[in-house]
mmCIF file of C-alpha atoms in Angstrom:
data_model
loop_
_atom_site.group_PDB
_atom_site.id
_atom_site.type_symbol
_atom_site.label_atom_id
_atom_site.label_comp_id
_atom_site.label_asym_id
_atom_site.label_seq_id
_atom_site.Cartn_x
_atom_site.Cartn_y
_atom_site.Cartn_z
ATOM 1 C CA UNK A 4 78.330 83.324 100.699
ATOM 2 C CA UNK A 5 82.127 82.881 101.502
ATOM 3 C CA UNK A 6 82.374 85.170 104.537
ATOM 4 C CA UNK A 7 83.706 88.528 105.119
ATOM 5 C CA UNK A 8 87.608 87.317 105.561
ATOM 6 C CA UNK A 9 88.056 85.985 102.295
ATOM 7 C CA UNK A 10 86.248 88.519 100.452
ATOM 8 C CA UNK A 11 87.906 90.829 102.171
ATOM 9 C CA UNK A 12 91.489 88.823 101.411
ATOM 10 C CA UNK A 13 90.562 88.652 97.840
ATOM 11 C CA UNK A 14 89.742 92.350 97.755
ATOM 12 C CA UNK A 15 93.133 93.487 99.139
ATOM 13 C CA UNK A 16 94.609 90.306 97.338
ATOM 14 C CA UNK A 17 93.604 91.569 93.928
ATOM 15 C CA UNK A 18 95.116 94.969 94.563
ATOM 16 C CA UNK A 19 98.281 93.680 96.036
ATOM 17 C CA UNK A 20 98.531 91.229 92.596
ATOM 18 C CA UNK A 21 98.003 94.323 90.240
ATOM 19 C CA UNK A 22 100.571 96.358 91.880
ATOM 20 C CA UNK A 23 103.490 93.560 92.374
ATOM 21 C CA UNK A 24 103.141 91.458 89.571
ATOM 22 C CA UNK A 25 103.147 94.832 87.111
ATOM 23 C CA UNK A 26 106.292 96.095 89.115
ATOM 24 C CA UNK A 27 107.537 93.015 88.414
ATOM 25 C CA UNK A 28 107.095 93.140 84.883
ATOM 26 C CA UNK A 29 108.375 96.099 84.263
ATOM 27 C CA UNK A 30 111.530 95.545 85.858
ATOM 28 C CA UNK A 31 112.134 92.057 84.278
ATOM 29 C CA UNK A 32 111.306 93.626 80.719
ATOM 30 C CA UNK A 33 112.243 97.120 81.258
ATOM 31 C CA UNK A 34 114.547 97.100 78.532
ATOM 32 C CA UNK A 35 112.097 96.550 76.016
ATOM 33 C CA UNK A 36 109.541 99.352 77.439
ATOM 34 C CA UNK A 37 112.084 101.631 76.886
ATOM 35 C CA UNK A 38 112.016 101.149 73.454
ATOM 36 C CA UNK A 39 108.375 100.649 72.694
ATOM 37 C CA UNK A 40 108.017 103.910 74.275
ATOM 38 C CA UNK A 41 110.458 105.891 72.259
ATOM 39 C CA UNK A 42 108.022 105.409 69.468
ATOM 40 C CA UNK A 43 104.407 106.187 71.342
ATOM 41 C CA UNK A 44 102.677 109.230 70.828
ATOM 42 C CA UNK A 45 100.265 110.114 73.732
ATOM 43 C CA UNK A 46 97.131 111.723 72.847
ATOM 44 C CA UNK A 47 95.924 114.455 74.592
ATOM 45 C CA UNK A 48 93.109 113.603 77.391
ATOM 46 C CA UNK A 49 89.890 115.083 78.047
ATOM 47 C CA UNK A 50 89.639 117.298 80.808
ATOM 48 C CA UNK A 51 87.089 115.728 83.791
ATOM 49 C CA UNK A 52 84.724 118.099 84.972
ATOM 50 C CA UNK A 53 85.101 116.488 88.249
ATOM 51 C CA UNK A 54 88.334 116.976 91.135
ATOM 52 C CA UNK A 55 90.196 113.915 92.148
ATOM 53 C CA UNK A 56 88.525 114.258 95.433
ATOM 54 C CA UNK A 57 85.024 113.490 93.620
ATOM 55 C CA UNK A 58 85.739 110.693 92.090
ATOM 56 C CA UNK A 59 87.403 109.431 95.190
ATOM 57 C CA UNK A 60 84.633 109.975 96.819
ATOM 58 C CA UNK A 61 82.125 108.793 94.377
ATOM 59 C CA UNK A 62 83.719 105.567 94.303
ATOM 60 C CA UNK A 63 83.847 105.513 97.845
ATOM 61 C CA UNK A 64 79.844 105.869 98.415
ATOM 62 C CA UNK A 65 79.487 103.064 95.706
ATOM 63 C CA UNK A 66 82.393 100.764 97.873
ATOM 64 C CA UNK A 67 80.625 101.036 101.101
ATOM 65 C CA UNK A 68 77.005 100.592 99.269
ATOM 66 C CA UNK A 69 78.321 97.402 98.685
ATOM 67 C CA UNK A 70 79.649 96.555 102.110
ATOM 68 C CA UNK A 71 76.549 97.767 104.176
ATOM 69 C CA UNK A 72 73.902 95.564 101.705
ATOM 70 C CA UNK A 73 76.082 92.573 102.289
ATOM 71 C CA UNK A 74 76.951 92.850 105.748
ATOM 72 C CA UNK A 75 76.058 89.650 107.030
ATOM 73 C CA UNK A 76 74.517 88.101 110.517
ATOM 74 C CA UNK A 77 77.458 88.104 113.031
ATOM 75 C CA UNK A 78 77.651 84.931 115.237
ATOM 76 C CA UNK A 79 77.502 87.035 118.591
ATOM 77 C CA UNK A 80 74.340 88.658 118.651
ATOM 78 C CA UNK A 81 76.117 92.031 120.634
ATOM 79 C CA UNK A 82 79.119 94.032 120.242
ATOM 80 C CA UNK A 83 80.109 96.450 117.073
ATOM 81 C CA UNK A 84 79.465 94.188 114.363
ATOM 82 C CA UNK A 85 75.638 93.161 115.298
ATOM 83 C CA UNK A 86 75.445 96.659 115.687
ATOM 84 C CA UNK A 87 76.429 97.607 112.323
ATOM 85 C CA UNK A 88 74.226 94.720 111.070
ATOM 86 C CA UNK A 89 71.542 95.728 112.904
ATOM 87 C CA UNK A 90 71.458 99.602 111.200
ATOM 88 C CA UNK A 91 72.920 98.373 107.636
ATOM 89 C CA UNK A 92 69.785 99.387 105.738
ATOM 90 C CA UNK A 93 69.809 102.530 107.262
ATOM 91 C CA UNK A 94 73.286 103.028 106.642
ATOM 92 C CA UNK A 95 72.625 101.582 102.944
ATOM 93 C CA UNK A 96 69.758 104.029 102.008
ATOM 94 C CA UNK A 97 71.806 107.322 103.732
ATOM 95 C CA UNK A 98 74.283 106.405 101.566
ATOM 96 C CA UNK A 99 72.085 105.753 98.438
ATOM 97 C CA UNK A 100 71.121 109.321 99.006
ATOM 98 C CA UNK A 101 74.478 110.765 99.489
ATOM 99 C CA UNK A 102 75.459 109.019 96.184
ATOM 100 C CA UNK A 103 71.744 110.824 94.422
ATOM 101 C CA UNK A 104 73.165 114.095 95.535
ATOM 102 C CA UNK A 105 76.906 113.406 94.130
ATOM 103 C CA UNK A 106 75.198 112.278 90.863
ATOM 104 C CA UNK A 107 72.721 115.203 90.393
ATOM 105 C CA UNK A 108 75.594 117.440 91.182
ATOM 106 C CA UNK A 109 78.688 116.241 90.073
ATOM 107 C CA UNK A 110 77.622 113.993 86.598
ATOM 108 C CA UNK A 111 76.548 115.141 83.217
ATOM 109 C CA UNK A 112 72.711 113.489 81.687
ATOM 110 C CA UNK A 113 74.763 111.854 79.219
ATOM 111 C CA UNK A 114 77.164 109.902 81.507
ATOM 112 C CA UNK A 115 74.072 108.914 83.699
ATOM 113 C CA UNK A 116 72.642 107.657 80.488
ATOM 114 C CA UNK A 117 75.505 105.570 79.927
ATOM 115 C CA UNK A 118 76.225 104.261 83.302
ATOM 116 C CA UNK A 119 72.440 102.967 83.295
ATOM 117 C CA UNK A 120 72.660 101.437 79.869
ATOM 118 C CA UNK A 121 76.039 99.498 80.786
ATOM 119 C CA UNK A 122 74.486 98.462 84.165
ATOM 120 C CA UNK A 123 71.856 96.905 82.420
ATOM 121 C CA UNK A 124 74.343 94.982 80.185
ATOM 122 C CA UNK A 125 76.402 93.577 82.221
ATOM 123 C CA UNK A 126 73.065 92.776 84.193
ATOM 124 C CA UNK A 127 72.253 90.541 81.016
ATOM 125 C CA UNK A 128 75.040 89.209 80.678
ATOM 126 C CA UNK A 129 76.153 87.878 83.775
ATOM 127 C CA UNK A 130 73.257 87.078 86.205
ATOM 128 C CA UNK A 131 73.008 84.407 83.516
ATOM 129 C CA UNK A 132 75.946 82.877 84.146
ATOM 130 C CA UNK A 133 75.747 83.142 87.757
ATOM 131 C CA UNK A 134 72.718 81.058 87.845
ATOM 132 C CA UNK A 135 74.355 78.432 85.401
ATOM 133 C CA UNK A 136 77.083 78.478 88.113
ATOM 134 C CA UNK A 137 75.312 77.544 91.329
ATOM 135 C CA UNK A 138 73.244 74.880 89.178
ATOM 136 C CA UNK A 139 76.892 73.295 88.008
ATOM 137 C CA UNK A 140 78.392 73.789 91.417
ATOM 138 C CA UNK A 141 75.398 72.157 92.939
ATOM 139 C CA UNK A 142 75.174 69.171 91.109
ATOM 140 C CA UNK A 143 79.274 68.547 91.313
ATOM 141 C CA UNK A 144 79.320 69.430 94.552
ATOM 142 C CA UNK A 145 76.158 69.238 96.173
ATOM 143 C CA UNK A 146 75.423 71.520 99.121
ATOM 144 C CA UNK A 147 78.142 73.083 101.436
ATOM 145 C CA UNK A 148 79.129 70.244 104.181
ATOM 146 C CA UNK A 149 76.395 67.972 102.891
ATOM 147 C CA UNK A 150 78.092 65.099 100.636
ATOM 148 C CA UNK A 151 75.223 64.628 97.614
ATOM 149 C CA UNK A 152 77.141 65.890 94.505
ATOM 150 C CA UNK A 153 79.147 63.678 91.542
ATOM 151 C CA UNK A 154 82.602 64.384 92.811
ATOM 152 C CA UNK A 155 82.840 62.586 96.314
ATOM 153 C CA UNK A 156 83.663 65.414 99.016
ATOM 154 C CA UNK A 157 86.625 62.952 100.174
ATOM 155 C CA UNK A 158 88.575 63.501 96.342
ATOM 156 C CA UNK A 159 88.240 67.265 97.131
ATOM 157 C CA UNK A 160 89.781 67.203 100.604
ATOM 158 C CA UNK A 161 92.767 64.626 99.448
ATOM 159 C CA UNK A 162 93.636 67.432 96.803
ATOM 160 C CA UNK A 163 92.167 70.822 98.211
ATOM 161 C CA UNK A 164 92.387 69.966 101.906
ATOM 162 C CA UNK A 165 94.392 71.937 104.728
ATOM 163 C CA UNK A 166 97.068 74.280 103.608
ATOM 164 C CA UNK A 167 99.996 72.561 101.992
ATOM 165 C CA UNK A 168 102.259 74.082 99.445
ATOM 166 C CA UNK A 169 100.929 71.108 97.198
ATOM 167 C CA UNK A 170 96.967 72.097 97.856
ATOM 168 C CA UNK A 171 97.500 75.539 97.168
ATOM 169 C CA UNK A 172 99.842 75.254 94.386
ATOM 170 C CA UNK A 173 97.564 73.006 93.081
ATOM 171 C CA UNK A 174 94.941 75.029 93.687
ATOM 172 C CA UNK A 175 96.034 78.392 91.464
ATOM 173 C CA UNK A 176 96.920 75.588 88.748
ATOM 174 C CA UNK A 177 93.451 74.664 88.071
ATOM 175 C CA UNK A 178 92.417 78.366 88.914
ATOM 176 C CA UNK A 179 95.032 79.836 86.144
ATOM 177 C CA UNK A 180 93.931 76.958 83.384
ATOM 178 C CA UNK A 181 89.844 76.995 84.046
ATOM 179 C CA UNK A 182 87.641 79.492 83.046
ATOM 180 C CA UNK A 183 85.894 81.405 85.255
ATOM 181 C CA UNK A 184 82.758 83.238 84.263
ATOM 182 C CA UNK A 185 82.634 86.582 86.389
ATOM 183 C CA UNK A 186 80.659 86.088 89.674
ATOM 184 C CA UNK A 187 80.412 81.536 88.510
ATOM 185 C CA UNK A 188 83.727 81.458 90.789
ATOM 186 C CA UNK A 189 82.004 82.076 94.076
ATOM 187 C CA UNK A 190 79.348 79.580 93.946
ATOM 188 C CA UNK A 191 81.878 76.951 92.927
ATOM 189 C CA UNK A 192 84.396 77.367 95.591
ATOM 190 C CA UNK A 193 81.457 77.617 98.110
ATOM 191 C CA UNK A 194 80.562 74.108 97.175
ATOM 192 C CA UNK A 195 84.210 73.205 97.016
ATOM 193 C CA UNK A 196 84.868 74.660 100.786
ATOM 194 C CA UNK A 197 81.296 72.334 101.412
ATOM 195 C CA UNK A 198 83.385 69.502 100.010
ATOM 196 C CA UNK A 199 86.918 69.762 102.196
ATOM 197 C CA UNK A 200 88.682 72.728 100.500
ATOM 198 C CA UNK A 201 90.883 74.405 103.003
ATOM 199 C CA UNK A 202 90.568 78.262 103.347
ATOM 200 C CA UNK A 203 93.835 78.809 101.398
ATOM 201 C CA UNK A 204 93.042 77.306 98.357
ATOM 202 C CA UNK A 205 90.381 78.582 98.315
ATOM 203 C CA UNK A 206 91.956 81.936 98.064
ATOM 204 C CA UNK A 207 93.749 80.755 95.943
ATOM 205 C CA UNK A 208 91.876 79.298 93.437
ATOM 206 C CA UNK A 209 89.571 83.012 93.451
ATOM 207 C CA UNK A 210 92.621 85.213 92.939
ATOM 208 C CA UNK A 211 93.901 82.503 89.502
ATOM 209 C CA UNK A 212 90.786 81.976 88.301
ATOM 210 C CA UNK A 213 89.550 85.503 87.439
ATOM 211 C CA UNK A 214 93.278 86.495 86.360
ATOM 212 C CA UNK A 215 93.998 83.626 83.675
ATOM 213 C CA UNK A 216 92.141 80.967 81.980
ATOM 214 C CA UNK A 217 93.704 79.060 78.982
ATOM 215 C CA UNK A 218 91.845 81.788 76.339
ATOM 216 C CA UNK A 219 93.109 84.440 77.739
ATOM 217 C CA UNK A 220 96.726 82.865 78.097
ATOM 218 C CA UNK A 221 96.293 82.461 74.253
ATOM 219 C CA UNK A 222 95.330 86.312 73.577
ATOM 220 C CA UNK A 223 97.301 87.664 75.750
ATOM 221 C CA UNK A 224 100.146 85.219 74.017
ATOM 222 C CA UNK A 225 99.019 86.824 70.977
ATOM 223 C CA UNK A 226 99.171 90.285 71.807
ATOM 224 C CA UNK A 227 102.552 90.359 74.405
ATOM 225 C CA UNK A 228 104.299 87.161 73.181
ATOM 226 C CA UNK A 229 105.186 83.663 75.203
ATOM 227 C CA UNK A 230 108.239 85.374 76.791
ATOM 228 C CA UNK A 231 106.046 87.825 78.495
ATOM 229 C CA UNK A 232 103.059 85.642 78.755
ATOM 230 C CA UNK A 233 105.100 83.050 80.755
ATOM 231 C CA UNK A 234 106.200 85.754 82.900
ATOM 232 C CA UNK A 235 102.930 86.927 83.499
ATOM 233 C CA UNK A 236 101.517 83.244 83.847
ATOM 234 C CA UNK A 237 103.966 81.885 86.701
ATOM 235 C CA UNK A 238 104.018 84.891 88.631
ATOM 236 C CA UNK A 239 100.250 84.890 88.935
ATOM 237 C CA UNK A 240 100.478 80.928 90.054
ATOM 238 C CA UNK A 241 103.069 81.811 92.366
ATOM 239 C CA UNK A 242 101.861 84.677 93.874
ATOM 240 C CA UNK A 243 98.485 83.276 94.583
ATOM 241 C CA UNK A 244 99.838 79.756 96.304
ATOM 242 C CA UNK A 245 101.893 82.345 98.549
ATOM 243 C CA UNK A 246 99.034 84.322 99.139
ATOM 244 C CA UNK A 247 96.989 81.521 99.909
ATOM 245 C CA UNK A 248 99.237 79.733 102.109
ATOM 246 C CA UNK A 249 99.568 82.813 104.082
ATOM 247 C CA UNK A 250 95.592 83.373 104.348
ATOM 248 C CA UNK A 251 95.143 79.829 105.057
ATOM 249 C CA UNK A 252 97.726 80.175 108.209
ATOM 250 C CA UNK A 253 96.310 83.202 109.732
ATOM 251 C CA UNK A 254 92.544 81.850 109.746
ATOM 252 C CA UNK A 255 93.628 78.338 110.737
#
């Protein structure tokens, strides 16, 4: 939908967010951890009946499941890439057996039992709202590079356009304060991208918009307080306008 360089800059994005904006955190409220944990008790865990190794590579097989079915047509129709293209289904159902031998062998009935059940779940629950979001996107936007939506495409790229520290500031604003229904992002900033929305923002707006929306400010509020909340709020913003301005520079 978005191509592989922003989902892959989202990807390493999201990881990158989790691990600086909690070390972050913690060192701007350190004090107080120290004293919340004084009073913890930590229950004892369960013991896995798999190795770290398994689970790595469990999670691995599911990873590049994911990659190979989505692989998409490369412009250049040689070279590595329309090779791998070429041979994705075969690479898809080698490793959909790989991952039938690491269940059978390395997961309990019960767990498979669950796993099904909460795959189904989630199945109802969000296909849903992916639907409702290309039917929204489409009639705001219209179709990608084809100006037939509500919002003219020209508002879009006066606000969205290129890769200013205004667009992509602006950008992780209206990503940290909407609310993004999982998956309803993509089809959304596809039409916005349609519409004029530089690359950065873009990026942007997917790394704020799954990590805040204004109910979740308000829980999370409620559960860590506004110091901490604020904390957590602007160095979201500001790491994703960063982040974005960077992405937007390297792919032009």
């Amino acid at each position: 939908m978005l191509g592989w360089q922003i989902g892959l800059a989202r990807a390493l994005g999201a990881v990158l967010f989790s691990v600086i904006i909690g070390l972050i955190m913690a060192l701007l409220f350190r004090g107080e951890e120290k004293e919340r944990a004084k009073g913890l008790l930590m229950p004892e865990g369960e013991e896995s009946s798999r190795t770290l190794r398994q689970t790595v590579l469990y999670f691995l097989v599911l990873v590049l499941v994911l990659i190979f079915a989505s692989w998409s047509k490369p412009a250049e129709q040689a070279g590595f890439w329309h090779a791998v293209y070429s041979a994705k289904w075969y690479l898809v159902i080698a490793l959909l057996l790989a991952l039938s031998v690491i269940l059978k062998a390395w997961f309990k009935r019960e767990e498979l039992s669950a796993w099904v059940n909460s795959t189904w779940d989630f199945s109802i629950k969000i296909l849903p709202l992916l639907f409702g979001g290309v039917l929204v996107a489409g009639f705001l936007m219209g179709r990608p590079g084809v100006d037939t939506g509500i919002i003219p495409a020209r508002y879009v790229a006066l606000v969205v356009g290129g890769n200013s520290l205004l667009a992509n500031f602006t950008a992780s604003i209206v990503g940290a304060f909407m609310y993004f229904a999982t998956l309803t992002e993509v089809p959304v900033v596809q039409g916005l991208i349609g519409s004029g929305m530089g690359q950065g923002p873009a990026l942007a707006l997917l790394l704020a918009g799954p990590a805040l929306s204004l109910p979740s400010m308000l829980v999370i509020n409620s559960v860590l307080g506004f110091k901490k909340t604020f904390a957590y709020v602007s160095l979201v913003v500001i790491m994703a306008t960063l982040t974005g301005m960077v992405f937007g520079t390297i792919v032009g």
